[in-house]
């Protein structure tokens, strides 16, 4: 196969031989070691589907003739074999000076593909004939753990050069100086580029002058607002490298990225060649879709919404983890939160103490916050088999070398198909089949997916959504670029068509000054401090009143609803009550307490349409997208009894109004059509639209790389800007992140899935698995599940009738 033939879209995982199964039955292809676990009569009705991803034979290639023999020998010692063909294709492209993205599966050896050309080039003596440093390279990881893991792999090769070093927020000042002067390969992250390397580029001048390569690992993680920030940082890096005479080759890698060339080009701003065929070997993997039962089920099918509260995914995962460890199956359980990971590990240990006490100590938790040496010990224990079961947050999803396990459990939808496949990829040793189990939470999307396996298998991962032209993101980076080196007209093309207008705004605000030679920074403070790459609008510290200890942070935009006075705040499994929220000081003061209630903020919001960018009419339906202003205010909170949810009271709050200019998609119906859909009862319309809005927000992550917490919405029976019953779904960050635009592009598919999910739910009037939302500012009132199905039927039919 020629390299050109390998540039197409990545092929989705092959569909397996298993189809939908009768609950309680296990189809062929499930490995014997855990067959009895899935057949256990006590778990009847929980297994919804098993998909068998068939094994794949690998295809090797010869080492390239241009590769340094010592590098080849070191890499061959590590792999024990010749490289896979896709590794050589990518390495050849990088060696030839073409920016390249490699999209291949987890544990397919993507690191070798960029290590081979980088190490070969960086080992060459400098062109000036001195004994100093030759070419240099940057390796960018989304997490410090991944950069440290990559550094450890490079050191394990045993090469005398190039000199490699990590450079992050934990690096002491004296070590930073050594790195700048001596290291040829610096392993860091975009946060350090933004706050340290680029603002201090004069000190990095010798390094930047020789910059030959920039590696962006796990490039699918750069999405949404964070991805837009990263794109701006990489453009600033390219600008300064050019200032010193360098034009680096970009090398990007990901196991799970859709449209890799497009995503990579949007992130870096340069044309990128894609290598997408995975030629590595892969074992057979059986993937089970698992739905916990309802607590009040009595012998009936434990189906979605069958009555009562669904058992939590963490409790169900703890049971499965204990069962697999009892059978000697090396298992990793992915859990969404740190507290959840600790809970799953503790629950599995308790179950093992009852019937296999000698195995209880072989189950541990892994999460952020551990010391590096603790983390390395846990990773080695999992690899060696000393640790049989581990519950982890996403900290073990990216790049850290823990592949080769027997089974992976996924407690709750991880947010995207990309993450789902990344986590599944941790299971499988080359000589034996593996198991993956997705355990659904009581959530609309989780429930939909376990009943619609076609949405998970045989389809591409979501497109990575990021918008480098977002003015709210671009503004602080143009300011930072101007402080690093005055901006000129020639720089504007680098930052895109929105840059000129943003510069005018910065000048009007007095942050930049226009002169004949360009735009100059005017302030004494550091421009890079204007923004936090991983947040939107800063953070609020949560501080324990009695000790002054900082427990953690919450995003400033979420503080009103999560850490208002009287709120119950949970941190690492312990409960605290908020005494005071000081928005000006960015601090919430709390004290430890375990009340018998939870708190739920109530809010009021309005959406005003500022600009309609696209609008289509489908009979009685009008679908639009554009720019909106969301005005919201937290007005109070409910106290609900723990366990039962009984409302104990409502407390008012006096908090400021917040305004958010962002992007949205919305659809409106002719009033008569909407009323007819709910049986001619206008009083039902608000509840029907509200329920449809909640369900739509819950299902949009099926199509866009986002979480429901990245979104907001509003529904109304009469909106002043449309004059009709209208439902809005908007991005929850300033300027937007592209998520709602993605929904508009695939509106028919999105709302069709929403309608199907609500209709299929077997609850009577609505539950968390269909139309109730954990973030509703109106306390999930009013909601009309049947009305939502009826309205969505009309919407989906209108979209189908208008389809080309």
Tab-separated table of N, CA, C and O in Angstrom, residues 429-477:
chain	number	residue	atom	x	y	z
A	429	UNK	N	-3.995	-8.696	25.846
A	429	UNK	CA	-2.630	-9.141	25.613
A	429	UNK	C	-2.615	-9.913	24.298
A	429	UNK	O	-3.593	-10.558	23.937
A	430	UNK	N	-1.505	-9.864	23.596
A	430	UNK	CA	-1.496	-10.366	22.219
A	430	UNK	C	-1.861	-11.847	22.122
A	430	UNK	O	-2.333	-12.300	21.096
A	431	UNK	N	-1.645	-12.600	23.176
A	431	UNK	CA	-1.857	-14.041	23.059
A	431	UNK	C	-3.169	-14.500	23.687
A	431	UNK	O	-3.417	-15.689	23.787
A	432	UNK	N	-4.029	-13.565	24.123
A	432	UNK	CA	-5.263	-14.018	24.743
A	432	UNK	C	-6.364	-12.969	24.572
A	432	UNK	O	-6.094	-11.772	24.495
A	433	UNK	N	-7.625	-13.404	24.500
A	433	UNK	CA	-8.739	-12.465	24.330
A	433	UNK	C	-8.969	-11.622	25.577
A	433	UNK	O	-8.453	-11.936	26.656
A	434	UNK	N	-9.744	-10.562	25.406
A	434	UNK	CA	-9.954	-9.619	26.509
A	434	UNK	C	-11.431	-9.269	26.615
A	434	UNK	O	-12.233	-9.541	25.716
A	435	UNK	N	-11.759	-8.650	27.745
A	435	UNK	CA	-13.140	-8.264	28.026
A	435	UNK	C	-13.205	-6.780	28.334
A	435	UNK	O	-12.350	-6.226	29.031
A	436	UNK	N	-14.252	-6.118	27.826
A	436	UNK	CA	-14.577	-4.749	28.211
A	436	UNK	C	-16.035	-4.708	28.637
A	436	UNK	O	-16.887	-5.350	28.009
A	437	UNK	N	-16.341	-3.978	29.713
A	437	UNK	CA	-17.723	-3.852	30.171
A	437	UNK	C	-18.025	-2.372	30.401
A	437	UNK	O	-17.312	-1.701	31.158
A	438	UNK	N	-19.049	-1.875	29.712
A	438	UNK	CA	-19.526	-0.517	29.938
A	438	UNK	C	-20.736	-0.595	30.857
A	438	UNK	O	-21.758	-1.178	30.503
A	439	UNK	N	-20.618	-0.001	32.059
A	439	UNK	CA	-21.679	-0.029	33.060
A	439	UNK	C	-22.398	1.314	33.030
A	439	UNK	O	-21.800	2.355	33.318
A	440	UNK	N	-23.678	1.314	32.694
A	440	UNK	CA	-24.421	2.556	32.492
A	440	UNK	C	-24.804	3.212	33.805
A	440	UNK	O	-25.179	2.545	34.773
A	441	UNK	N	-24.715	4.536	33.834
A	441	UNK	CA	-25.282	5.333	34.922
A	441	UNK	C	-26.756	5.601	34.637
A	441	UNK	O	-27.256	5.330	33.546
A	442	UNK	N	-27.445	6.170	35.625
A	442	UNK	CA	-28.842	6.568	35.447
A	442	UNK	C	-28.842	7.922	34.743
A	442	UNK	O	-29.017	8.979	35.361
A	443	UNK	N	-28.638	7.886	33.432
A	443	UNK	CA	-28.413	9.094	32.650
A	443	UNK	C	-28.964	8.847	31.239
A	443	UNK	O	-28.874	7.730	30.724
A	444	UNK	N	-29.541	9.874	30.596
A	444	UNK	CA	-30.132	9.648	29.273
A	444	UNK	C	-29.176	9.061	28.250
A	444	UNK	O	-29.540	8.151	27.492
A	445	UNK	N	-27.953	9.578	28.198
A	445	UNK	CA	-27.020	9.093	27.187
A	445	UNK	C	-26.562	7.672	27.500
A	445	UNK	O	-26.503	6.811	26.606
A	446	UNK	N	-26.226	7.388	28.768
A	446	UNK	CA	-25.814	6.038	29.139
A	446	UNK	C	-26.910	5.027	28.800
A	446	UNK	O	-26.652	3.959	28.231
A	447	UNK	N	-28.135	5.378	29.162
A	447	UNK	CA	-29.264	4.481	28.908
A	447	UNK	C	-29.462	4.264	27.416
A	447	UNK	O	-29.691	3.142	26.949
A	448	UNK	N	-29.361	5.312	26.651
A	448	UNK	CA	-29.512	5.198	25.201
A	448	UNK	C	-28.453	4.261	24.620
A	448	UNK	O	-28.758	3.392	23.790
A	449	UNK	N	-27.219	4.417	25.060
A	449	UNK	CA	-26.122	3.666	24.453
A	449	UNK	C	-26.209	2.173	24.731
A	449	UNK	O	-25.919	1.361	23.836
A	450	UNK	N	-26.594	1.764	25.945
A	450	UNK	CA	-26.654	0.320	26.206
A	450	UNK	C	-27.800	-0.334	25.444
A	450	UNK	O	-27.808	-1.553	25.267
A	451	UNK	N	-28.764	0.458	24.970
A	451	UNK	CA	-29.866	-0.086	24.181
A	451	UNK	C	-29.709	0.189	22.688
A	451	UNK	O	-30.535	-0.252	21.890
A	452	UNK	N	-28.664	0.941	22.321
A	452	UNK	CA	-28.406	1.223	20.905
A	452	UNK	C	-26.915	1.003	20.614
A	452	UNK	O	-26.154	1.952	20.402
A	453	UNK	N	-26.467	-0.245	20.616
A	453	UNK	CA	-25.035	-0.509	20.399
A	453	UNK	C	-24.535	0.001	19.057
A	453	UNK	O	-23.330	0.234	18.899
A	454	UNK	N	-25.442	0.183	18.097
A	454	UNK	CA	-25.001	0.700	16.794
A	454	UNK	C	-24.431	2.106	16.906
A	454	UNK	O	-23.720	2.569	16.001
A	455	UNK	N	-24.736	2.815	18.011
A	455	UNK	CA	-24.175	4.149	18.217
A	455	UNK	C	-22.746	4.089	18.740
A	455	UNK	O	-22.053	5.108	18.774
A	456	UNK	N	-22.291	2.891	19.130
A	456	UNK	CA	-20.947	2.728	19.685
A	456	UNK	C	-19.992	2.009	18.744
A	456	UNK	O	-18.798	2.307	18.720
A	457	UNK	N	-20.516	1.055	17.975
A	457	UNK	CA	-19.649	0.178	17.190
A	457	UNK	C	-19.901	0.374	15.701
A	457	UNK	O	-21.025	0.594	15.272
A	458	UNK	N	-18.818	0.300	14.934
A	458	UNK	CA	-18.946	0.433	13.491
A	458	UNK	C	-19.158	1.856	13.025
A	458	UNK	O	-19.579	2.084	11.892
A	459	UNK	N	-18.919	2.836	13.895
A	459	UNK	CA	-19.053	4.249	13.533
A	459	UNK	C	-17.780	4.981	13.936
A	459	UNK	O	-17.052	4.550	14.823
A	460	UNK	N	-17.530	6.107	13.288
A	460	UNK	CA	-16.363	6.905	13.616
A	460	UNK	C	-16.520	7.555	14.987
A	460	UNK	O	-17.630	7.764	15.475
A	461	UNK	N	-15.394	7.906	15.590
A	461	UNK	CA	-15.439	8.714	16.807
A	461	UNK	C	-15.909	10.114	16.446
A	461	UNK	O	-15.960	10.502	15.275
A	462	UNK	N	-16.262	10.883	17.466
A	462	UNK	CA	-16.753	12.235	17.238
A	462	UNK	C	-15.646	13.123	16.652
A	462	UNK	O	-14.457	12.907	16.893
A	463	UNK	N	-16.081	14.130	15.910
A	463	UNK	CA	-15.127	15.129	15.429
A	463	UNK	C	-14.623	15.936	16.619
A	463	UNK	O	-15.381	16.257	17.537
A	464	UNK	N	-13.331	16.224	16.625
A	464	UNK	CA	-12.761	17.046	17.690
A	464	UNK	C	-13.112	18.504	17.402
A	464	UNK	O	-12.670	19.084	16.412
A	465	UNK	N	-13.920	19.094	18.277
A	465	UNK	CA	-14.445	20.430	18.051
A	465	UNK	C	-13.539	21.468	18.724
A	465	UNK	O	-13.318	21.420	19.930
A	466	UNK	N	-12.998	22.362	17.937
A	466	UNK	CA	-12.265	23.502	18.486
A	466	UNK	C	-12.357	24.640	17.487
A	466	UNK	O	-12.555	24.429	16.293
A	467	UNK	N	-12.242	25.862	17.997
A	467	UNK	CA	-12.439	27.042	17.148
A	467	UNK	C	-11.296	28.032	17.387
A	467	UNK	O	-11.353	28.842	18.309
A	468	UNK	N	-10.232	27.978	16.584
A	468	UNK	CA	-9.098	28.899	16.775
A	468	UNK	C	-9.470	30.363	16.580
A	468	UNK	O	-8.729	31.248	17.008
A	469	UNK	N	-10.624	30.654	15.937
A	469	UNK	CA	-11.007	32.041	15.689
A	469	UNK	C	-11.910	32.617	16.774
A	469	UNK	O	-12.373	33.751	16.653
A	470	UNK	N	-12.186	31.853	17.838
A	470	UNK	CA	-13.008	32.331	18.947
A	470	UNK	C	-12.383	33.597	19.525
A	470	UNK	O	-11.281	33.576	20.078
A	471	UNK	N	-13.094	34.727	19.414
A	471	UNK	CA	-12.531	36.014	19.820
A	471	UNK	C	-12.209	36.051	21.308
A	471	UNK	O	-11.223	36.688	21.730
A	472	UNK	N	-13.008	35.384	22.138
A	472	UNK	CA	-12.763	35.377	23.580
A	472	UNK	C	-11.479	34.632	23.918
A	472	UNK	O	-10.808	34.939	24.896
A	473	UNK	N	-11.143	33.628	23.120
A	473	UNK	CA	-9.896	32.898	23.299
A	473	UNK	C	-8.741	33.651	22.666
A	473	UNK	O	-7.647	33.765	23.232
A	474	UNK	N	-8.966	34.192	21.474
A	474	UNK	CA	-7.891	34.812	20.710
A	474	UNK	C	-7.363	36.086	21.357
A	474	UNK	O	-6.155	36.367	21.313
A	475	UNK	N	-8.235	36.854	21.993
A	475	UNK	CA	-7.830	38.160	22.538
A	475	UNK	C	-6.652	38.070	23.504
A	475	UNK	O	-5.632	38.772	23.318
A	476	UNK	N	-6.708	37.254	24.559
A	476	UNK	CA	-5.556	37.218	25.468
A	476	UNK	C	-4.289	36.682	24.826
A	476	UNK	O	-3.178	37.057	25.236
A	477	UNK	N	-4.440	35.833	23.805
A	477	UNK	CA	-3.237	35.305	23.156
A	477	UNK	C	-2.603	36.335	22.221
A	477	UNK	O	-1.371	36.373	22.087
